[in-house]
Amino acid sequence: MLHFFYSLFFRLALPFVLLRLWWLGRRNPEAWKRWQERLGYVASSPEPVIWVHAVSVGETIAAAPLVNALLRRNPEAPILMTAMTPTGSARAKAMFGDRVRYAYSPYDTPGAVRRFAERVRPMALVIMETELWPNMIANTYRRDVPIFLINARLSERSARGYERVPSLVRPLLRSICWIAAQAEEDAGRFLRIGAESKSVSVTGSIKFDVDISAELRAEASILRKQLGEHRPVWIAASTHDGEDRQIIEAHKAVLRTFPSALLVIVPRHPERFDNVAELTESMGLKLSRRSGAKGPVPDDVQVYLGDTMGELLMLYGASDIAFVGGSLIERGGHNPLEPAAWGMPVLSGPHIFNFETIYNRLDVGHGLYCTPSPDALADCVMALMADPDSAKRAGDNALAVVNANRGALEKVVDGIVERV
């Protein structure tokens, strides 16, 4: 009954959802492009596909090692990646080029999902992390298509929310062929809200299997030379509205002690690039944009704006210290394993509930600094700049945590291949 009312509500809301999408498209044309795909009108596939659904940027990045591993095993594998956001779709294209196919995910109405599935003909549905869309799952299950929830995580906050609607959530979980949970705590919460024990495994997080290629290391080295090899560089990555001002204030404090320091700031969403550029200049700092920079960055530039897509991992490699955004505000934090894989100290704010297990492991391994305020962030950055040996130890510790937890990727790929 709840599923019926859910679908009815989504149908009634759909015109307003499309109107909002059109309105957003006035400022960000990418949001409105290919809007028909969101209603299920996608190009027909000549063959069944492995459908990998990643709602936005974070899930798309998390899916990258899995997609690469599937392509290594079978370079001809027809993989369709879907996302709900233009940023997620653009990030996927930046990572995979023409090796996979792309589409926007259908809105979760019965008709849109049915049309989508009829056209793409999935042989398997791989859902990244915890995106429980009732009609997507129910429609796919009725087609006898195996469904996988990969790199699955479930915070205590989300679990309590799902517990309020057991008649909706339990059938969805029992339609999923395999839930590959990141940690024991996640697996326990899935079981608590209705998953069957036979369908839940703890594989670890495939995010630990982050791969930094020799080509990427070379690109990062070239950029570091352009930024200035002898100046201290710190990066604030995946920042959100409400954080940027705090981070820039922290950098102004850093500059009073380290006047040559450079902040690399990378907003989470591309539609905010111009806003962050304007904010930086309004706060009296000289800015250079990645998209327009050519050759060495002048010494008087104080902030370097990462306003390109698909380059965050490389930008980490050109820096000395990393702050991971979404954590000074109650967004829940973002993935800290990419900077950790570079062997650099990882800093965050206090709000890290989206990745609590990973942050806890970094904390126990002495590779993490929690900075609850802009002042604390500035103090931590300055302390690490003043003590390179401590910074190196923290970076080595963070890398050790990553290396100690690798191996989930092969378990996940094996699990999918066995069940398809």
CSV table of C-alpha atoms in Angstrom, one decimal:
chain,number,residue,atom,x,y,z
A,1,MET,CA,0.0,0.0,0.0
A,2,LEU,CA,2.8,2.4,0.8
A,3,HIS,CA,4.4,1.6,-2.5
A,4,PHE,CA,1.2,2.6,-4.3
A,5,PHE,CA,1.0,5.9,-2.5
A,6,TYR,CA,4.7,6.5,-3.1
A,7,SER,CA,4.1,6.0,-6.9
A,8,LEU,CA,1.0,8.1,-6.8
A,9,PHE,CA,2.8,11.0,-5.0
A,10,PHE,CA,5.7,10.8,-7.5
A,11,ARG,CA,3.3,10.9,-10.5
A,12,LEU,CA,1.5,14.0,-9.1
A,13,ALA,CA,4.8,15.7,-8.3
A,14,LEU,CA,6.4,15.0,-11.6
A,15,PRO,CA,5.2,18.1,-13.4
A,16,PHE,CA,6.7,20.3,-10.7
A,17,VAL,CA,9.9,18.3,-10.7
A,18,LEU,CA,10.2,18.9,-14.5
A,19,LEU,CA,9.4,22.6,-14.0
A,20,ARG,CA,12.1,22.8,-11.4
A,21,LEU,CA,14.5,21.0,-13.8
A,22,TRP,CA,13.7,23.5,-16.5
A,23,TRP,CA,14.2,26.4,-14.1
A,24,LEU,CA,17.6,25.1,-13.1
A,25,GLY,CA,18.5,24.6,-16.7
A,26,ARG,CA,18.2,28.4,-17.3
A,27,ARG,CA,21.3,28.8,-15.2
A,28,ASN,CA,22.9,25.4,-15.9
A,29,PRO,CA,22.0,24.2,-19.4
A,30,GLU,CA,23.4,20.8,-18.7
A,31,ALA,CA,20.6,20.2,-16.1
A,32,TRP,CA,17.9,20.4,-18.9
A,33,LYS,CA,19.7,18.6,-21.7
A,34,ARG,CA,18.4,15.1,-22.5
A,35,TRP,CA,15.5,15.7,-20.1
A,36,GLN,CA,13.6,13.0,-22.0
A,37,GLU,CA,15.9,10.3,-20.6
A,38,ARG,CA,14.5,11.1,-17.1
A,39,LEU,CA,11.1,9.9,-18.3
A,40,GLY,CA,12.6,6.7,-19.7
A,41,TYR,CA,13.0,7.8,-23.3
A,42,VAL,CA,16.6,6.6,-23.9
A,43,ALA,CA,18.3,5.2,-26.9
A,44,SER,CA,17.5,1.5,-27.4
A,45,SER,CA,20.3,-0.9,-26.6
A,46,PRO,CA,21.2,-3.5,-29.3
A,47,GLU,CA,22.2,-5.9,-26.5
A,48,PRO,CA,21.5,-6.4,-22.8
A,49,VAL,CA,23.6,-4.1,-20.6
A,50,ILE,CA,25.1,-4.1,-17.1
A,51,TRP,CA,23.3,-1.1,-15.6
A,52,VAL,CA,25.4,0.7,-13.1
A,53,HIS,CA,23.4,3.4,-11.2
A,54,ALA,CA,25.3,6.1,-9.3
A,55,VAL,CA,23.1,8.9,-8.2
A,56,SER,CA,25.7,11.7,-8.2
A,57,VAL,CA,29.4,12.6,-8.1
A,58,GLY,CA,30.4,10.7,-5.0
A,59,GLU,CA,28.7,7.5,-6.1
A,60,THR,CA,30.1,7.9,-9.6
A,61,ILE,CA,33.6,8.1,-8.3
A,62,ALA,CA,33.0,5.1,-6.0
A,63,ALA,CA,31.8,3.1,-9.1
A,64,ALA,CA,34.9,3.9,-11.1
A,65,PRO,CA,37.1,1.0,-9.7
A,66,LEU,CA,34.3,-1.4,-10.2
A,67,VAL,CA,33.6,-0.4,-13.8
A,68,ASN,CA,37.3,-0.5,-14.6
A,69,ALA,CA,37.6,-4.0,-13.1
A,70,LEU,CA,34.6,-5.2,-15.1
A,71,LEU,CA,36.1,-3.8,-18.3
A,72,ARG,CA,39.4,-5.4,-17.5
A,73,ARG,CA,37.8,-8.8,-17.3
A,74,ASN,CA,35.7,-8.2,-20.4
A,75,PRO,CA,36.7,-5.1,-22.5
A,76,GLU,CA,33.6,-5.7,-24.6
A,77,ALA,CA,31.2,-5.7,-21.7
A,78,PRO,CA,28.2,-3.4,-22.5
A,79,ILE,CA,28.0,-1.1,-19.5
A,80,LEU,CA,25.5,1.7,-19.1
A,81,MET,CA,26.2,4.2,-16.3
A,82,THR,CA,23.3,6.4,-15.1
A,83,ALA,CA,23.3,9.3,-12.7
A,84,MET,CA,20.6,11.7,-11.5
A,85,THR,CA,22.8,14.9,-11.7
A,86,PRO,CA,24.6,16.6,-14.6
A,87,THR,CA,27.7,16.6,-12.4
A,88,GLY,CA,27.6,12.9,-11.9
A,89,SER,CA,27.1,12.3,-15.6
A,90,ALA,CA,29.9,14.7,-16.5
A,91,ARG,CA,32.3,13.0,-14.1
A,92,ALA,CA,31.5,9.6,-15.5
A,93,LYS,CA,32.2,10.8,-19.1
A,94,ALA,CA,35.5,12.4,-17.9
A,95,MET,CA,36.6,9.1,-16.4
A,96,PHE,CA,35.5,6.6,-19.0
A,97,GLY,CA,35.1,8.4,-22.3
A,98,ASP,CA,33.6,6.1,-24.9
A,99,ARG,CA,34.3,2.9,-23.1
A,100,VAL,CA,30.8,2.9,-21.5
A,101,ARG,CA,27.4,4.3,-22.4
A,102,TYR,CA,25.6,7.0,-20.4
A,103,ALA,CA,22.1,8.2,-19.6
A,104,TYR,CA,20.3,10.0,-16.9
A,105,SER,CA,18.4,7.8,-14.5
A,106,PRO,CA,14.7,7.7,-15.0
A,107,TYR,CA,12.6,9.4,-12.4
A,108,ASP,CA,11.1,6.8,-10.1
A,109,THR,CA,7.6,6.5,-11.5
A,110,PRO,CA,6.4,3.1,-12.8
A,111,GLY,CA,6.0,4.3,-16.4
A,112,ALA,CA,9.4,6.0,-16.6
A,113,VAL,CA,11.3,3.0,-15.1
A,114,ARG,CA,9.4,0.6,-17.3
A,115,ARG,CA,10.2,2.5,-20.5
A,116,PHE,CA,13.8,2.8,-19.5
A,117,ALA,CA,14.2,-0.9,-18.8
A,118,GLU,CA,12.4,-1.9,-22.0
A,119,ARG,CA,14.9,0.1,-24.0
A,120,VAL,CA,18.2,-0.7,-22.2
A,121,ARG,CA,17.4,-4.3,-21.5
A,122,PRO,CA,19.5,-4.8,-18.3
A,123,MET,CA,21.1,-8.1,-17.6
A,124,ALA,CA,22.1,-6.8,-14.1
A,125,LEU,CA,21.5,-3.7,-12.1
A,126,VAL,CA,24.3,-2.5,-9.9
A,127,ILE,CA,23.3,0.2,-7.4
A,128,MET,CA,26.1,2.1,-5.7
A,129,GLU,CA,26.0,2.7,-2.0
A,130,THR,CA,22.4,3.1,-0.7
A,131,GLU,CA,20.0,4.3,-3.4
A,132,LEU,CA,16.7,2.4,-2.7
A,133,TRP,CA,14.4,3.6,-5.4
A,134,PRO,CA,11.2,1.5,-5.0
A,135,ASN,CA,10.0,1.4,-8.6
A,136,MET,CA,13.5,1.0,-10.1
A,137,ILE,CA,14.1,-2.0,-7.9
A,138,ALA,CA,10.6,-3.5,-8.2
A,139,ASN,CA,10.4,-3.2,-12.0
A,140,THR,CA,13.9,-4.7,-12.4
A,141,TYR,CA,13.1,-7.5,-10.0
A,142,ARG,CA,9.9,-8.4,-11.9
A,143,ARG,CA,12.1,-8.9,-15.0
A,144,ASP,CA,14.2,-11.6,-13.2
A,145,VAL,CA,17.2,-9.3,-13.4
A,146,PRO,CA,19.7,-9.7,-10.5
A,147,ILE,CA,20.1,-6.5,-8.4
A,148,PHE,CA,23.2,-5.7,-6.5
A,149,LEU,CA,23.7,-3.1,-3.8
A,150,ILE,CA,27.5,-2.5,-3.9
A,151,ASN,CA,29.7,-0.7,-1.5
A,152,ALA,CA,26.6,-0.5,0.6
A,153,ARG,CA,26.6,1.8,3.6
A,154,LEU,CA,23.9,2.7,6.0
A,155,SER,CA,24.3,5.3,8.7
A,156,GLU,CA,22.4,5.0,12.0
A,157,ARG,CA,20.4,8.1,11.1
A,158,SER,CA,19.3,6.6,7.7
A,159,ALA,CA,18.5,3.2,9.4
A,160,ARG,CA,16.2,4.9,11.8
A,161,GLY,CA,14.4,6.6,8.9
A,162,TYR,CA,13.9,3.4,7.0
A,163,GLU,CA,12.6,1.7,10.2
A,164,ARG,CA,9.6,4.0,10.1
A,165,VAL,CA,8.4,2.5,6.8
A,166,PRO,CA,9.1,-1.2,7.1
A,167,SER,CA,6.3,-2.3,4.7
A,168,LEU,CA,8.0,-0.3,1.9
A,169,VAL,CA,11.6,-1.0,2.7
A,170,ARG,CA,11.5,-4.8,3.5
A,171,PRO,CA,10.2,-5.9,0.1
A,172,LEU,CA,12.8,-3.8,-1.6
A,173,LEU,CA,15.7,-5.3,0.4
A,174,ARG,CA,14.4,-8.8,-0.3
A,175,SER,CA,14.3,-8.1,-4.0
A,176,ILE,CA,18.1,-7.4,-4.0
A,177,CYS,CA,20.2,-10.4,-4.9
A,178,TRP,CA,23.3,-9.3,-3.0
A,179,ILE,CA,24.1,-6.5,-0.6
A,180,ALA,CA,27.9,-6.0,-0.4
A,181,ALA,CA,28.3,-4.0,2.8
A,182,GLN,CA,31.3,-1.8,3.6
A,183,ALA,CA,31.5,-2.8,7.3
A,184,GLU,CA,29.9,-5.0,9.9
A,185,GLU,CA,28.0,-2.0,11.3
A,186,ASP,CA,26.4,-1.4,7.9
A,187,ALA,CA,25.5,-5.1,7.4
A,188,GLY,CA,23.9,-5.1,10.8
A,189,ARG,CA,21.8,-2.1,10.0
A,190,PHE,CA,20.6,-3.6,6.7
A,191,LEU,CA,19.6,-6.8,8.6
A,192,ARG,CA,17.8,-4.7,11.2
A,193,ILE,CA,15.7,-3.0,8.6
A,194,GLY,CA,14.6,-6.1,6.8
A,195,ALA,CA,17.4,-7.6,4.6
A,196,GLU,CA,17.8,-11.4,4.6
A,197,SER,CA,21.0,-12.7,6.1
A,198,LYS,CA,21.7,-14.9,3.1
A,199,SER,CA,21.9,-11.8,0.8
A,200,VAL,CA,24.2,-9.7,3.0
A,201,SER,CA,28.0,-9.9,3.0
A,202,VAL,CA,30.7,-7.7,4.4
A,203,THR,CA,33.2,-7.1,1.6
A,204,GLY,CA,34.8,-3.9,2.8
A,205,SER,CA,34.8,-0.7,0.8
A,206,ILE,CA,36.0,-0.7,-2.8
A,207,LYS,CA,37.0,2.9,-2.2
A,208,PHE,CA,40.2,1.6,-0.6
A,209,ASP,CA,41.1,0.2,-4.0
A,210,VAL,CA,41.7,3.6,-5.4
A,211,ASP,CA,44.3,3.4,-8.2
A,212,ILE,CA,46.7,6.2,-8.9
A,213,SER,CA,48.3,5.5,-12.3
A,214,ALA,CA,51.8,6.5,-13.4
A,215,GLU,CA,50.2,8.8,-15.9
A,216,LEU,CA,48.2,10.6,-13.2
A,217,ARG,CA,51.3,10.9,-11.0
A,218,ALA,CA,53.1,12.5,-13.9
A,219,GLU,CA,50.3,15.0,-14.5
A,220,ALA,CA,50.3,15.9,-10.8
A,221,SER,CA,54.0,16.4,-10.8
A,222,ILE,CA,53.8,18.8,-13.8
A,223,LEU,CA,51.0,20.8,-12.1
A,224,ARG,CA,53.0,21.0,-8.9
A,225,LYS,CA,55.9,22.6,-10.7
A,226,GLN,CA,53.4,25.1,-12.2
A,227,LEU,CA,52.0,25.9,-8.8
A,228,GLY,CA,55.4,26.2,-7.2
A,229,GLU,CA,57.5,23.4,-5.8
A,230,HIS,CA,58.8,25.4,-2.9
A,231,ARG,CA,55.6,27.0,-1.7
A,232,PRO,CA,53.3,25.2,0.7
A,233,VAL,CA,50.1,24.1,-1.0
A,234,TRP,CA,46.9,22.8,0.7
A,235,ILE,CA,43.7,21.7,-1.0
A,236,ALA,CA,40.1,22.1,0.2
A,237,ALA,CA,38.2,19.6,-1.9
A,238,SER,CA,34.5,19.0,-2.6
A,239,THR,CA,33.4,22.1,-0.8
A,240,HIS,CA,29.8,23.2,-0.4
A,241,ASP,CA,27.9,26.5,0.0
A,242,GLY,CA,28.5,27.6,3.6
A,243,GLU,CA,32.0,26.1,3.7
A,244,ASP,CA,33.9,28.2,1.2
A,245,ARG,CA,33.9,31.4,3.2
A,246,GLN,CA,35.1,29.5,6.3
A,247,ILE,CA,37.9,27.9,4.3
A,248,ILE,CA,39.0,31.2,2.7
A,249,GLU,CA,39.0,32.8,6.2
A,250,ALA,CA,41.2,29.9,7.4
A,251,HIS,CA,43.5,30.5,4.4
A,252,LYS,CA,43.8,34.2,5.2
A,253,ALA,CA,45.0,33.2,8.7
A,254,VAL,CA,47.5,30.8,7.2
A,255,LEU,CA,48.8,33.6,4.9
A,256,ARG,CA,49.7,35.7,7.9
A,257,THR,CA,52.2,33.1,9.0
A,258,PHE,CA,53.0,31.6,5.6
A,259,PRO,CA,52.6,34.4,3.1
A,260,SER,CA,53.6,32.2,0.1
A,261,ALA,CA,51.0,29.5,0.9
A,262,LEU,CA,48.6,28.5,-1.9
A,263,LEU,CA,45.0,27.2,-1.4
A,264,VAL,CA,43.6,25.0,-4.1
A,265,ILE,CA,39.8,25.0,-3.7
A,266,VAL,CA,37.6,22.6,-5.6
A,267,PRO,CA,33.8,23.2,-5.2
A,268,ARG,CA,31.7,20.0,-5.2
A,269,HIS,CA,29.3,21.3,-7.9
A,270,PRO,CA,30.4,23.1,-11.1
A,271,GLU,CA,27.5,25.5,-11.1
A,272,ARG,CA,29.2,27.1,-8.0
A,273,PHE,CA,32.6,27.7,-9.7
A,274,ASP,CA,31.8,31.3,-10.5
A,275,ASN,CA,30.3,32.0,-7.1
A,276,VAL,CA,33.4,30.8,-5.3
A,277,ALA,CA,35.6,32.8,-7.7
A,278,GLU,CA,33.6,36.0,-6.9
A,279,LEU,CA,33.6,35.2,-3.1
A,280,THR,CA,37.4,34.7,-3.1
A,281,GLU,CA,38.1,38.0,-4.9
A,282,SER,CA,35.5,39.8,-2.7
A,283,MET,CA,37.5,38.7,0.3
A,284,GLY,CA,40.6,40.3,-1.0
A,285,LEU,CA,42.6,37.3,-2.3
A,286,LYS,CA,44.1,37.0,-5.7
A,287,LEU,CA,42.7,34.1,-7.7
A,288,SER,CA,43.8,31.9,-10.6
A,289,ARG,CA,41.4,29.5,-12.3
A,290,ARG,CA,42.5,26.0,-13.5
A,291,SER,CA,40.3,26.4,-16.6
A,292,GLY,CA,42.2,29.5,-17.7
A,293,ALA,CA,45.7,29.0,-16.3
A,294,LYS,CA,48.5,28.4,-18.7
A,295,GLY,CA,52.1,27.7,-17.5
A,296,PRO,CA,53.4,28.7,-14.1
A,297,VAL,CA,51.1,30.2,-11.6
A,298,PRO,CA,52.3,33.7,-10.5
A,299,ASP,CA,53.8,33.8,-7.0
A,300,ASP,CA,51.2,36.5,-5.9
A,301,VAL,CA,48.3,34.1,-6.6
A,302,GLN,CA,46.9,33.0,-3.3
A,303,VAL,CA,44.0,30.8,-4.3
A,304,TYR,CA,43.8,28.4,-7.2
A,305,LEU,CA,40.3,27.4,-8.2
A,306,GLY,CA,39.9,23.8,-9.5
A,307,ASP,CA,37.0,24.6,-11.9
A,308,THR,CA,37.4,21.6,-14.2
A,309,MET,CA,35.7,18.2,-14.2
A,310,GLY,CA,37.4,14.8,-13.5
A,311,GLU,CA,40.7,16.2,-12.1
A,312,LEU,CA,40.2,16.1,-8.4
A,313,LEU,CA,42.4,13.0,-7.8
A,314,MET,CA,45.2,14.7,-9.8
A,315,LEU,CA,44.8,18.0,-7.9
A,316,TYR,CA,45.2,16.1,-4.6
A,317,GLY,CA,48.5,14.8,-5.9
A,318,ALA,CA,49.8,18.4,-6.5
A,319,SER,CA,49.1,19.4,-2.9
A,320,ASP,CA,50.8,18.8,0.5
A,321,ILE,CA,47.8,18.8,2.8
A,322,ALA,CA,44.1,17.9,2.1
A,323,PHE,CA,40.9,19.1,3.7
A,324,VAL,CA,37.9,17.1,2.6
A,325,GLY,CA,34.7,19.2,2.4
A,326,GLY,CA,31.1,18.6,3.2
A,327,SER,CA,32.3,18.3,6.8
A,328,LEU,CA,32.3,21.9,8.2
A,329,ILE,CA,28.6,21.9,7.5
A,330,GLU,CA,26.1,19.1,8.2
A,331,ARG,CA,26.5,17.5,4.8
A,332,GLY,CA,28.2,14.4,6.3
A,333,GLY,CA,31.6,14.6,4.6
A,334,HIS,CA,33.0,13.1,1.4
A,335,ASN,CA,35.5,10.4,0.6
A,336,PRO,CA,38.9,10.9,2.4
A,337,LEU,CA,40.6,7.9,0.7
A,338,GLU,CA,41.7,9.7,-2.4
A,339,PRO,CA,44.1,12.1,-0.6
A,340,ALA,CA,45.0,9.2,1.8
A,341,ALA,CA,46.1,7.2,-1.2
A,342,TRP,CA,48.5,9.9,-2.1
A,343,GLY,CA,50.1,9.6,1.3
A,344,MET,CA,49.2,13.0,2.6
A,345,PRO,CA,47.6,14.2,5.9
A,346,VAL,CA,43.8,14.3,5.8
A,347,LEU,CA,41.8,17.0,7.5
A,348,SER,CA,38.0,17.2,7.9
A,349,GLY,CA,35.4,19.1,9.9
A,350,PRO,CA,33.3,17.4,12.5
A,351,HIS,CA,30.4,16.3,10.3
A,352,ILE,CA,31.5,12.9,8.8
A,353,PHE,CA,28.5,10.6,9.3
A,354,ASN,CA,28.4,9.6,5.6
A,355,PHE,CA,31.7,8.0,5.9
A,356,GLU,CA,32.0,7.2,9.6
A,357,THR,CA,33.6,3.8,9.2
A,358,ILE,CA,36.3,5.1,6.9
A,359,TYR,CA,37.0,8.2,9.0
A,360,ASN,CA,37.2,6.1,12.1
A,361,ARG,CA,39.8,3.8,10.5
A,362,LEU,CA,41.9,6.8,9.5
A,363,ASP,CA,41.6,8.3,13.0
A,364,VAL,CA,42.6,5.0,14.7
A,365,GLY,CA,45.5,4.8,12.2
A,366,HIS,CA,46.7,8.4,13.1
A,367,GLY,CA,46.1,9.7,9.6
A,368,LEU,CA,43.3,12.1,10.3
A,369,TYR,CA,42.9,15.5,11.9
A,370,CYS,CA,39.4,16.7,12.9
A,371,THR,CA,39.1,20.5,12.7
A,372,PRO,CA,35.7,21.6,14.1
A,373,SER,CA,36.0,25.3,13.1
A,374,PRO,CA,37.8,27.6,10.7
A,375,ASP,CA,40.2,28.7,13.4
A,376,ALA,CA,41.0,25.0,14.2
A,377,LEU,CA,41.5,24.3,10.5
A,378,ALA,CA,43.9,27.2,10.1
A,379,ASP,CA,45.9,26.2,13.2
A,380,CYS,CA,46.1,22.6,11.9
A,381,VAL,CA,47.2,23.6,8.4
A,382,MET,CA,49.9,25.9,9.9
A,383,ALA,CA,51.1,23.3,12.3
A,384,LEU,CA,51.6,20.8,9.5
A,385,MET,CA,53.3,23.4,7.3
A,386,ALA,CA,55.7,24.2,10.1
A,387,ASP,CA,56.5,20.6,10.9
A,388,PRO,CA,57.0,18.6,7.6
A,389,ASP,CA,58.1,15.5,9.5
A,390,SER,CA,54.8,15.3,11.3
A,391,ALA,CA,53.0,15.9,8.1
A,392,LYS,CA,54.9,13.1,6.4
A,393,ARG,CA,54.1,10.7,9.3
A,394,ALA,CA,50.4,11.5,9.1
A,395,GLY,CA,50.5,11.0,5.4
A,396,ASP,CA,52.3,7.7,5.7
A,397,ASN,CA,49.8,6.6,8.3
A,398,ALA,CA,46.9,7.5,6.1
A,399,LEU,CA,48.4,5.5,3.2
A,400,ALA,CA,49.0,2.6,5.5
A,401,VAL,CA,45.3,2.5,6.3
A,402,VAL,CA,44.4,2.5,2.6
A,403,ASN,CA,46.9,-0.3,1.9
A,404,ALA,CA,45.7,-2.4,4.8
A,405,ASN,CA,42.1,-2.3,3.6
A,406,ARG,CA,42.5,-3.0,-0.1
A,407,GLY,CA,41.0,-6.1,-1.6
A,408,ALA,CA,37.3,-5.4,-1.6
A,409,LEU,CA,37.1,-4.8,-5.3
A,410,GLU,CA,38.0,-8.3,-6.4
A,411,LYS,CA,35.5,-9.7,-3.9
A,412,VAL,CA,32.8,-7.5,-5.3
A,413,VAL,CA,33.6,-8.3,-8.9
A,414,ASP,CA,33.7,-12.0,-8.2
A,415,GLY,CA,30.4,-11.8,-6.4
A,416,ILE,CA,28.7,-10.0,-9.3
A,417,VAL,CA,30.1,-12.3,-12.0
A,418,GLU,CA,29.1,-15.4,-10.0
A,419,ARG,CA,25.5,-14.2,-9.8
A,420,VAL,CA,24.9,-12.8,-13.3
